[in-house]
Coordinates of C-alpha atoms in Angstrom, one line a residue:
X196 CA 3.5 17.9 5.1
X197 CA 4.4 21.2 6.7
X198 CA 7.6 21.9 4.8
X199 CA 7.6 25.7 4.3
X200 CA 6.3 26.6 0.9
X201 CA 8.8 29.3 0.4
X202 CA 11.7 26.9 0.5
X203 CA 10.9 25.6 -2.9
X204 CA 9.3 28.7 -4.4
X205 CA 12.6 29.9 -5.8
X206 CA 13.8 26.5 -7.2
X207 CA 12.0 27.0 -10.5
X208 CA 12.3 23.4 -11.5
X209 CA 10.9 20.0 -10.6
X210 CA 12.8 18.2 -8.0
X211 CA 13.9 14.9 -9.3
X212 CA 10.9 13.9 -11.5
X213 CA 9.4 15.8 -14.5
X214 CA 6.3 17.9 -14.7
X215 CA 6.1 18.5 -18.4
X216 CA 5.1 21.8 -19.9
X217 CA 5.0 22.5 -23.6
X218 CA 2.6 25.3 -24.2
X219 CA 3.7 27.6 -21.4
X220 CA 7.4 26.8 -21.9
X221 CA 7.2 28.1 -25.5
X222 CA 5.8 31.4 -24.4
X223 CA 7.4 32.0 -21.0
X224 CA 10.6 34.1 -20.8
X225 CA 13.0 32.1 -18.7
X226 CA 14.1 33.6 -15.5
X227 CA 17.9 34.1 -15.6
X228 CA 18.8 31.5 -12.9
X229 CA 16.1 29.0 -13.8
X230 CA 16.8 29.0 -17.5
X231 CA 20.5 28.3 -16.8
X232 CA 19.6 25.5 -14.4
X233 CA 17.4 23.7 -16.9
X234 CA 20.1 23.7 -19.5
X235 CA 22.7 22.1 -17.2
X236 CA 23.8 18.5 -18.0
X237 CA 24.0 16.1 -15.0
X238 CA 27.8 16.6 -14.9
X239 CA 27.4 20.4 -14.9
X240 CA 24.7 20.2 -12.2
X241 CA 27.0 18.1 -10.0
X242 CA 29.8 20.5 -10.5
X243 CA 27.5 23.4 -9.6
X244 CA 26.2 21.7 -6.5
X245 CA 29.8 21.1 -5.3
X246 CA 30.6 24.8 -5.7
X247 CA 27.5 25.8 -3.8
X248 CA 28.4 23.4 -0.9
X249 CA 31.9 25.0 -0.7
X250 CA 30.3 28.4 -0.5
X251 CA 28.0 27.5 2.4
X252 CA 28.7 28.6 5.9
X253 CA 30.5 26.1 8.2
X254 CA 27.3 25.3 10.1
X255 CA 25.1 24.9 7.1
X256 CA 27.7 22.7 5.3
X257 CA 28.2 20.6 8.4
X258 CA 24.4 20.1 8.7
X259 CA 24.1 19.0 5.1
X260 CA 27.2 16.9 4.7
X261 CA 27.3 15.3 8.2
X262 CA 24.2 15.8 10.4
X263 CA 21.5 14.8 7.9
X264 CA 23.5 13.2 5.1
X265 CA 21.8 9.8 5.6
X266 CA 18.2 11.0 6.1
X267 CA 17.8 13.9 3.7
X268 CA 16.2 12.9 0.4
X269 CA 17.7 13.7 -3.0
X270 CA 14.9 16.2 -3.7
X271 CA 15.4 18.0 -0.4
X272 CA 19.1 18.3 -0.9
X273 CA 18.6 19.7 -4.4
X274 CA 16.1 22.2 -3.0
X275 CA 18.4 23.3 -0.2
X276 CA 21.3 23.9 -2.7
X277 CA 19.1 26.1 -4.9
X278 CA 18.1 28.5 -2.1
X279 CA 19.6 31.9 -2.5
X280 CA 20.1 33.3 1.0
X281 CA 21.3 32.1 4.4
X282 CA 18.0 33.1 5.9
X283 CA 16.1 30.7 3.5
X284 CA 18.6 27.9 4.3
X285 CA 18.1 28.4 8.0
X286 CA 14.4 28.3 7.6
X287 CA 14.8 25.1 5.6
X288 CA 16.9 23.5 8.4
X289 CA 14.2 24.4 10.9
X290 CA 11.3 23.0 8.9
X291 CA 13.4 19.9 7.9
X292 CA 13.1 18.5 11.4
X293 CA 9.6 20.0 12.0
X294 CA 8.1 18.0 9.2
X295 CA 9.5 14.8 10.7
X296 CA 8.3 15.5 14.3
X297 CA 5.8 12.8 15.3
X298 CA 4.1 15.1 17.9
X299 CA 4.5 18.7 16.8
X300 CA 1.9 19.9 19.4
X301 CA 4.1 18.7 22.3
X302 CA 6.7 21.4 22.0
X303 CA 9.5 18.8 21.7
X304 CA 10.9 17.1 18.7
X305 CA 11.6 13.5 19.6
X306 CA 12.7 12.7 16.1
X307 CA 15.5 15.3 16.2
X308 CA 16.6 14.3 19.7
X309 CA 16.7 10.6 18.7
X310 CA 18.6 11.4 15.5
X311 CA 21.4 13.3 17.3
X312 CA 21.5 10.6 20.0
X313 CA 22.2 8.0 17.4
X314 CA 25.0 10.1 15.9
X315 CA 26.6 10.4 19.3
X316 CA 26.3 6.7 19.9
X317 CA 27.8 5.9 16.5
X318 CA 30.8 8.2 17.1
X319 CA 31.4 6.5 20.4
X320 CA 31.1 2.9 19.4
X321 CA 32.0 2.5 15.7
X322 CA 35.0 4.8 15.2
X323 CA 37.9 3.1 13.5
X324 CA 40.2 5.7 12.0
X325 CA 37.0 7.2 10.6
X326 CA 34.4 9.0 12.8
X327 CA 31.8 6.5 13.8
X328 CA 29.0 8.2 11.8
X329 CA 31.0 7.7 8.6
X330 CA 31.2 3.9 9.0
X331 CA 28.7 1.5 7.6
X332 CA 27.6 0.4 11.1
X333 CA 27.2 4.0 12.0
X334 CA 25.2 4.6 8.9
X335 CA 22.8 1.8 9.6
X336 CA 22.5 2.7 13.3
X337 CA 21.6 6.3 12.5
X338 CA 19.0 5.2 10.0
X339 CA 17.4 2.3 11.8
X340 CA 18.5 2.6 15.5
X341 CA 19.8 -0.3 17.6
X342 CA 19.2 -3.8 16.1
X343 CA 17.0 -6.3 17.9
X344 CA 19.9 -8.8 18.0
X345 CA 23.7 -8.6 17.3
X346 CA 25.8 -11.7 16.6
X347 CA 29.4 -10.4 17.1
X348 CA 32.7 -12.1 16.3
X349 CA 35.3 -9.4 17.0
X350 CA 38.2 -11.8 16.5
X351 CA 36.8 -14.0 13.8
X352 CA 37.4 -17.7 14.5
X353 CA 35.9 -21.0 13.5
X354 CA 32.6 -20.7 11.6
X355 CA 30.3 -23.7 10.8
X356 CA 28.5 -22.7 7.6
X357 CA 24.8 -23.5 7.5
X358 CA 23.7 -25.7 4.6
X359 CA 22.4 -22.8 2.5
X360 CA 25.9 -21.3 2.6
X361 CA 27.6 -24.5 1.5
X362 CA 28.2 -26.3 4.8
X363 CA 31.6 -27.2 6.2
X364 CA 33.8 -25.3 8.6
X365 CA 36.2 -22.4 8.0
X366 CA 37.9 -19.5 9.7
X367 CA 36.6 -16.0 9.4
X368 CA 37.7 -12.4 9.6
X369 CA 36.0 -10.3 12.3
X370 CA 32.3 -9.9 11.5
X371 CA 28.9 -9.0 12.9
X372 CA 25.4 -9.8 12.0
X373 CA 22.6 -7.4 12.9
X374 CA 19.0 -8.6 13.0
X375 CA 15.9 -6.3 12.8
X376 CA 12.5 -7.9 13.4
X377 CA 10.9 -5.3 11.3
X378 CA 12.1 -2.4 9.1
X379 CA 9.4 -0.1 7.7
X380 CA 8.9 -0.5 3.9
X381 CA 11.7 -3.2 3.8
X382 CA 10.3 -6.2 5.5
X383 CA 10.5 -8.6 8.5
X384 CA 13.5 -10.3 10.0
X385 CA 16.1 -8.3 8.1
X386 CA 19.7 -9.4 8.6
X387 CA 22.7 -7.1 7.9
X388 CA 26.2 -8.5 7.8
X389 CA 29.3 -6.4 8.4
X390 CA 32.9 -7.7 7.7
X391 CA 36.3 -6.4 8.7
X392 CA 38.7 -8.2 6.3
X393 CA 41.6 -5.8 7.2
X394 CA 41.4 -6.2 11.0
X395 CA 41.4 -2.4 11.3
X396 CA 38.1 -2.3 13.1
X397 CA 36.4 -0.7 10.0
X398 CA 33.5 -3.1 9.3
X399 CA 31.7 -2.7 6.0
X400 CA 28.2 -3.8 5.0
X401 CA 28.4 -6.7 2.6
X402 CA 25.9 -8.5 0.2
X403 CA 28.2 -11.6 0.1
X404 CA 28.0 -14.0 3.1
X405 CA 31.2 -15.5 1.8
X406 CA 33.2 -12.4 2.2
X407 CA 34.0 -13.2 5.9
X408 CA 35.7 -16.5 4.9
X409 CA 39.4 -15.9 5.6
X410 CA 40.3 -19.2 3.9
X411 CA 38.4 -18.6 0.7
X412 CA 41.6 -18.4 -1.3
X413 CA 43.7 -20.9 0.6
X414 CA 43.9 -24.2 -1.3
X415 CA 42.4 -27.2 0.5
X416 CA 41.3 -25.2 3.5
X417 CA 37.8 -24.3 4.7
X418 CA 36.1 -26.6 2.3
X419 CA 32.3 -26.7 1.8
X420 CA 30.4 -30.0 2.0
X421 CA 30.3 -30.6 -1.8
X422 CA 34.0 -29.5 -2.1
X423 CA 35.0 -32.0 0.5
X424 CA 33.1 -34.7 -1.5
X425 CA 35.0 -33.6 -4.6
X426 CA 31.7 -32.7 -6.2
X427 CA 32.7 -29.0 -6.5
X428 CA 35.9 -26.9 -6.4
X429 CA 36.9 -23.7 -4.5
X430 CA 37.6 -22.1 -7.9
X431 CA 33.9 -22.4 -8.8
X432 CA 33.0 -20.0 -5.9
X433 CA 34.5 -17.2 -7.9
X434 CA 32.3 -17.9 -10.9
X435 CA 29.0 -18.0 -9.1
X436 CA 26.3 -16.1 -11.0
X437 CA 24.4 -15.1 -7.8
X438 CA 26.9 -12.5 -6.6
X439 CA 28.3 -14.6 -3.8
X440 CA 31.7 -16.4 -3.2
X441 CA 30.0 -19.1 -1.2
X442 CA 30.7 -22.8 -1.8
X443 CA 28.0 -24.6 -3.8
X444 CA 25.1 -25.6 -1.6
X445 CA 23.6 -29.0 -1.4
X446 CA 20.0 -28.6 -2.4
X447 CA 20.4 -25.0 -3.5
X448 CA 19.8 -21.7 -1.7
X449 CA 16.6 -20.2 -0.3
X450 CA 14.7 -17.4 -1.9
X451 CA 15.9 -14.9 0.8
X452 CA 19.5 -15.4 -0.6
X453 CA 18.4 -14.7 -4.2
X454 CA 20.8 -12.2 -5.8
X455 CA 18.1 -9.7 -6.5
X456 CA 16.6 -10.0 -3.0
X457 CA 20.0 -9.3 -1.5
X458 CA 20.8 -6.4 -3.8
X459 CA 17.4 -4.9 -3.2
X460 CA 17.8 -5.2 0.6
X461 CA 21.3 -3.7 0.4
X462 CA 20.0 -0.7 -1.5
X463 CA 16.8 -0.3 0.5
X464 CA 18.4 -0.2 3.9
X465 CA 20.6 2.8 2.8
X466 CA 17.8 5.0 1.6
X467 CA 16.4 7.9 3.6
X468 CA 13.1 7.2 5.3
X469 CA 10.0 8.4 3.4
X470 CA 7.6 11.2 4.2
X471 CA 5.4 9.8 6.9
X472 CA 2.5 12.3 6.7
X473 CA 1.6 11.1 3.1
X474 CA 2.2 7.5 4.2
X475 CA -0.5 8.1 6.8
X476 CA -2.9 9.4 4.2
X477 CA -2.5 6.2 2.2
X478 CA -2.7 3.9 5.3
X479 CA -5.9 5.5 6.6
X480 CA -7.7 5.5 3.2
X481 CA -8.5 9.2 2.9
X482 CA -11.7 9.7 1.1
X483 CA -11.7 13.5 0.8
X484 CA -10.6 14.3 -2.7
X485 CA -10.2 18.0 -3.3
X486 CA -7.9 17.5 -6.2
X487 CA -9.0 15.5 -9.2
X488 CA -6.2 13.2 -10.6
X489 CA -6.2 11.6 -14.0
X490 CA -3.8 8.7 -14.4
X491 CA -2.7 6.0 -16.8
X492 CA -0.8 2.7 -16.4
X493 CA 1.2 1.2 -19.2
X494 CA 3.2 -2.0 -19.4
X495 CA 6.4 -2.8 -21.3
X496 CA 8.5 -5.9 -21.1
X497 CA 12.0 -5.7 -19.6
X498 CA 12.7 -9.4 -19.3
X499 CA 10.6 -12.5 -19.2
X500 CA 10.0 -12.0 -15.5
X501 CA 10.2 -8.2 -15.2
X502 CA 7.8 -5.5 -16.6
X503 CA 8.3 -1.7 -16.7
X504 CA 5.2 0.0 -15.5
X505 CA 5.1 3.8 -16.2
X506 CA 2.6 5.4 -13.8
X507 CA 1.5 8.8 -15.2
X508 CA -0.4 11.3 -13.1
X509 CA -2.1 14.6 -14.3
X510 CA -3.6 17.5 -12.3
X511 CA -5.3 20.7 -13.5
X512 CA -3.4 23.8 -12.4
X513 CA -6.6 25.5 -11.5
X514 CA -7.1 22.9 -8.8
X515 CA -4.0 24.1 -7.0
X516 CA -3.4 27.1 -4.8
X517 CA -0.6 29.4 -5.9
X518 CA 1.2 32.0 -3.7
X519 CA 2.8 35.2 -5.0
X520 CA 6.5 35.2 -4.0
X521 CA 8.5 38.2 -5.4
X522 CA 6.4 38.5 -8.5
X523 CA 6.3 34.7 -9.2
X524 CA 3.2 32.6 -8.7
X525 CA 4.4 29.4 -7.0
X526 CA 3.0 26.2 -5.6
X527 CA 4.5 23.0 -4.2
X528 CA 3.1 19.5 -4.5
X529 CA 4.0 16.3 -2.5
X530 CA 3.6 13.0 -4.3
X531 CA 3.6 9.7 -2.4
X532 CA 2.7 6.2 -3.9
X533 CA 2.7 2.7 -2.5
X534 CA 2.4 -0.6 -4.4
X535 CA 1.3 -3.6 -2.4
X536 CA 0.7 -7.2 -3.2
X537 CA -2.9 -8.5 -2.8
X538 CA -1.8 -9.9 0.6
X539 CA -0.9 -6.4 1.8
X540 CA 2.9 -6.8 1.5
X541 CA 4.6 -3.5 0.5
X542 CA 6.3 -4.1 -2.8
X543 CA 7.5 -0.6 -3.7
X544 CA 7.0 3.0 -2.7
X545 CA 8.1 6.3 -4.3
X546 CA 7.7 9.9 -3.3
X547 CA 8.6 13.3 -4.6
X548 CA 8.3 17.0 -3.8
X549 CA 7.6 19.2 -6.9
X550 CA 7.6 23.0 -7.3
X551 CA 5.7 24.9 -10.0
X552 CA 6.5 28.5 -10.8
X553 CA 4.9 31.0 -13.2
X554 CA 5.7 34.6 -13.9
X555 CA 2.7 37.0 -13.3
X556 CA 2.4 37.7 -17.0
X557 CA 1.6 34.0 -17.8
X558 CA -0.2 33.0 -14.6
X559 CA -3.8 33.4 -15.9
X560 CA -2.9 31.4 -19.0
X561 CA -1.3 28.7 -16.9
X562 CA -4.6 28.1 -15.0
X563 CA -6.0 26.6 -18.2
X564 CA -3.1 24.1 -18.4
X565 CA -2.4 20.8 -16.7
X566 CA 0.7 19.3 -15.2
X567 CA 1.9 15.7 -15.9
X568 CA 4.1 13.6 -13.7
X569 CA 5.5 10.1 -14.3
X570 CA 7.4 7.4 -12.4
X571 CA 8.3 4.2 -14.1
X572 CA 8.7 1.2 -11.7
X573 CA 9.9 -2.4 -12.6
X574 CA 7.5 -5.1 -11.3
X575 CA 7.1 -8.8 -11.6
X576 CA 4.0 -10.1 -13.3
X577 CA 1.0 -10.3 -11.0
X578 CA -1.8 -8.5 -9.4
X579 CA -1.0 -5.5 -7.2
X580 CA -2.8 -2.5 -5.6
X581 CA -1.7 1.0 -6.2
X582 CA -2.4 3.9 -3.8
X583 CA -1.4 7.4 -4.6
X584 CA -1.7 10.6 -2.7
X585 CA -0.9 14.1 -4.1
X586 CA -1.0 17.0 -1.6
X587 CA -1.0 20.7 -2.3
X588 CA 1.3 22.2 0.3
X589 CA -0.3 25.6 0.1
X590 CA -4.0 24.6 0.6
X591 CA -3.5 21.2 2.3
X592 CA -5.9 19.7 -0.3
X593 CA -5.2 16.2 -1.5
X594 CA -6.0 13.9 -4.4
X595 CA -6.0 10.2 -4.1
X596 CA -6.0 7.1 -6.3
X597 CA -6.7 3.5 -5.4
X598 CA -6.6 1.1 -8.2
X599 CA -5.4 -2.4 -9.3
X600 CA -2.2 -3.0 -11.2
X601 CA -2.5 -6.0 -13.4
X602 CA 1.0 -6.6 -14.6
X603 CA 1.0 -9.1 -17.5
X604 CA 3.3 -12.0 -17.9
X605 CA 4.8 -11.7 -21.4
X606 CA 5.1 -14.8 -23.5
X607 CA 8.7 -15.8 -24.0
X608 CA 8.2 -17.7 -27.2
X609 CA 5.2 -16.4 -29.2
X610 CA 4.6 -12.9 -30.6
X611 CA 3.5 -10.5 -27.8
X612 CA 3.1 -6.7 -27.4
X613 CA 3.2 -3.8 -24.9
X614 CA 0.5 -1.4 -24.1
X615 CA -0.6 0.9 -26.9
X616 CA 0.3 4.4 -25.9
X617 CA -1.4 7.5 -27.4
X618 CA 1.0 10.4 -27.0
X619 CA 1.3 14.1 -27.2
X620 CA 4.9 13.9 -28.4
X621 CA 7.4 11.2 -29.4
X622 CA 11.0 12.3 -30.0
X623 CA 14.4 10.6 -30.3
X624 CA 16.9 11.3 -27.5
X625 CA 20.7 11.7 -27.7
X626 CA 22.6 8.6 -26.8
X627 CA 23.7 9.9 -23.4
X628 CA 20.1 10.4 -22.4
X629 CA 18.7 7.1 -23.5
X630 CA 16.9 5.1 -20.7
X631 CA 17.2 8.0 -18.2
X632 CA 14.4 9.9 -16.5
X633 CA 10.6 10.1 -16.7
X634 CA 8.8 9.7 -20.0
X635 CA 11.9 7.9 -21.5
X636 CA 11.4 4.5 -23.1
X637 CA 14.7 3.3 -24.5
X638 CA 16.0 5.9 -26.9
X639 CA 12.7 7.9 -27.1
X640 CA 10.8 10.3 -25.0
X641 CA 7.1 9.5 -25.0
X642 CA 4.6 11.9 -23.4
X643 CA 1.3 10.1 -23.1
X644 CA -2.0 12.0 -23.7
X645 CA -4.0 10.9 -20.6
X646 CA -7.4 12.3 -21.7
X647 CA -7.0 10.7 -25.2
X648 CA -8.6 13.9 -26.6
X649 CA -7.0 15.6 -29.6
X650 CA -7.9 18.6 -31.7
X651 CA -8.4 18.1 -35.5
X652 CA -5.3 20.3 -36.0
X653 CA -3.0 18.0 -34.1
X654 CA -1.0 14.9 -34.8
X655 CA -1.7 11.9 -32.6
X656 CA 1.4 10.1 -31.4
X657 CA 1.3 6.2 -31.4
X658 CA 3.9 4.1 -29.6
X659 CA 4.1 0.4 -29.1
X660 CA 6.6 -2.5 -28.8
X661 CA 6.4 -6.1 -30.2
X662 CA 8.4 -8.9 -28.7
X663 CA 9.7 -12.4 -29.8
X664 CA 9.8 -11.8 -33.6
X665 CA 11.3 -14.7 -35.4
X666 CA 14.5 -14.5 -37.4
X667 CA 14.5 -16.0 -40.9
X668 CA 16.9 -18.9 -41.1
X669 CA 18.5 -17.6 -44.3
X670 CA 18.5 -13.8 -44.0
X671 CA 18.8 -13.8 -40.2
X672 CA 16.4 -10.9 -40.2
X673 CA 12.8 -10.5 -39.1
X674 CA 10.0 -9.5 -41.5
X675 CA 6.9 -7.8 -40.1
X676 CA 4.0 -5.8 -41.5
X677 CA 2.3 -3.3 -39.3
X678 CA -1.1 -1.6 -40.0
X679 CA -2.6 1.4 -38.3
X680 CA -6.4 1.5 -38.8
X681 CA -8.9 4.1 -37.5
X682 CA -12.6 3.3 -37.4
X683 CA -15.7 5.2 -36.4
X684 CA -18.9 3.2 -35.7
X685 CA -17.2 0.1 -37.2
X686 CA -16.4 1.9 -40.5
X687 CA -12.7 2.4 -41.5
X688 CA -11.9 6.1 -42.0
X689 CA -8.1 6.0 -42.2
X690 CA -5.3 3.5 -42.7
X691 CA -1.6 3.3 -43.1
X692 CA 0.9 0.4 -43.3
X693 CA 4.6 -0.1 -42.6
X694 CA 7.1 -2.9 -43.3
X695 CA 10.0 -3.6 -40.9
X696 CA 13.1 -5.7 -41.0
X697 CA 14.5 -5.5 -37.4
X698 CA 15.7 -7.7 -34.6
X699 CA 13.6 -9.9 -32.3
X700 CA 12.0 -6.8 -30.7
X701 CA 10.2 -4.1 -32.7
X702 CA 9.3 -0.6 -31.6
X703 CA 6.7 1.1 -33.8
X704 CA 5.9 4.8 -33.6
X705 CA 3.7 7.0 -35.8
X706 CA 2.4 10.6 -35.8
X707 CA -1.1 10.4 -37.3
X708 CA -2.6 13.7 -38.7
X709 CA -6.2 14.2 -37.6
X710 CA -7.1 17.1 -39.9
X711 CA -9.3 14.8 -42.0
X712 CA -11.4 13.5 -39.1
X713 CA -14.6 15.2 -38.0
X714 CA -15.2 15.7 -34.3
X715 CA -16.3 12.5 -32.6
X716 CA -15.2 9.2 -31.0
X717 CA -12.8 6.9 -32.8
X718 CA -11.0 3.6 -32.4
X719 CA -7.3 3.1 -33.4
X720 CA -6.1 -0.5 -34.0
X721 CA -2.4 -1.3 -34.4
X722 CA -1.8 -4.8 -35.8
X723 CA 1.5 -6.5 -36.6
X724 CA 2.1 -9.7 -38.4
X725 CA 5.3 -11.7 -38.1
X726 CA 5.7 -13.0 -41.6
X727 CA 8.3 -15.5 -40.6
X728 CA 6.4 -17.1 -37.8
X729 CA 3.0 -16.5 -39.3
X730 CA 1.7 -14.9 -36.1
X731 CA -0.4 -11.8 -35.7
X732 CA -1.1 -9.6 -32.7
X733 CA -3.1 -6.3 -32.2
X734 CA -3.8 -3.7 -29.6
X735 CA -6.5 -1.0 -29.8
X736 CA -7.4 2.3 -28.0
X737 CA -10.3 4.7 -28.2
X738 CA -9.8 8.5 -28.6
X739 CA -11.8 11.6 -29.3
X740 CA -11.3 14.4 -31.8
X741 CA -12.5 17.8 -30.5
X742 CA -12.7 20.5 -33.2
X743 CA -9.8 22.9 -33.4
X744 CA -9.1 23.3 -29.6
X745 CA -6.3 21.1 -28.2
X746 CA -7.7 18.5 -26.0
X747 CA -5.0 18.4 -23.3
X748 CA -2.5 21.2 -22.9
X749 CA 0.4 20.5 -20.6
X750 CA 2.8 22.7 -18.7
X751 CA 6.2 22.3 -17.2

């Protein structure tokens, strides 16, 4: 990506996702602006950003809030608002479109030209008391261009429902259906439905195919097939658990109408397009690896059919190129990842742009540190392929990962367990931060130790979850015993035990002092027995003790 390095050099924070830094953060004197930014709560940050927007010049504010509002990423917007001068912001605006230019050598920017053409078209064709670009149809047109097909019903009229929508005939409000044969990263044959229930000409994007039904609340009118047969009632439409107000369908609804599929599609079509240069690196299978990446994959149950997969990446600072900007050593990294099914279908992607800053006084020390990044994604059980590209903006060097993701299917009846995570740090979070952000699992912040190397002066964090514990019929509590056992060469060298009385899910955490262990290779086993059910499960992990020198120092 060619986004100017200086744009992010003054941001002094990671944009969106966390690069954790313990050792350097303890010693580094915070820069006045950066220290204040890091202490802001999300509410304070939002208030600050609003203030910055008001202080922008008319042209810059119009560019941010109107011209690129649908295509600028969250990270780019945050970076823009943290720039200190109009000159830096003007440079940002220039490079914003440069980085999206599909043919920079041509001297023309076809992306920019097409983007402004779409805005003009939206204003001309979709205005309805609102400027066309502000409407949902304008939003979709600006993001995805003209649809391959449009089914338009500007005056509503009679509508014969297909069987999957409940059958029968009804009358509708004005509505349109747009079909795209292919939308990048979303899928094939994508249909978007817009409804104008007020008759004002302002169509809005809907997830509910039943919203266009003008007779939905009129007794005895516009009945579905089963309703006409007295096998269902209109009242039942409004208690549907799938998020629709459609009549009950004879034979059920297809997978494409699944509530989660519709919600995912509704959200995905409104996201800004991703960075294409890193996408190309993944697609063309780059083999030049100038940056070494360490990574770990962990698995924690969300529901019986959904698993949280924290993907953690780590890179040594000395592998990156830093530039001196006003006495601060800075670098910018781009992260792009793609998860595909084994048939090649794109399941999920994520991307980020991350800035790292060090004052000159700490720069040499920082080169001995490593930076860690994490993104947690929910996936269904199954086998996937993960591709990751990390690019150093300054040098152009990249690091890549291609590996399998074997997402387990958790047993819904018998005792089961998450991955065993060896951690640098485990700490409880305030209630208002629970479940939010990278490295957060429930109410705890868990920073994994990727190299699984610890010094003999450290404490090794252990984190694990157990599922489907049985409640005692009399006490209505669970009863579990957990043992932590360290062995070397098959001989036990340390052991601890805990007893728990919790609910049906148990989270165990432990900080194990390593000062009694000689340097060498060890195995940790965590074993839990459900005393009520008489079931036992265990997980194990290997780690290394390395004298008095910390095995893996992080920075942030």
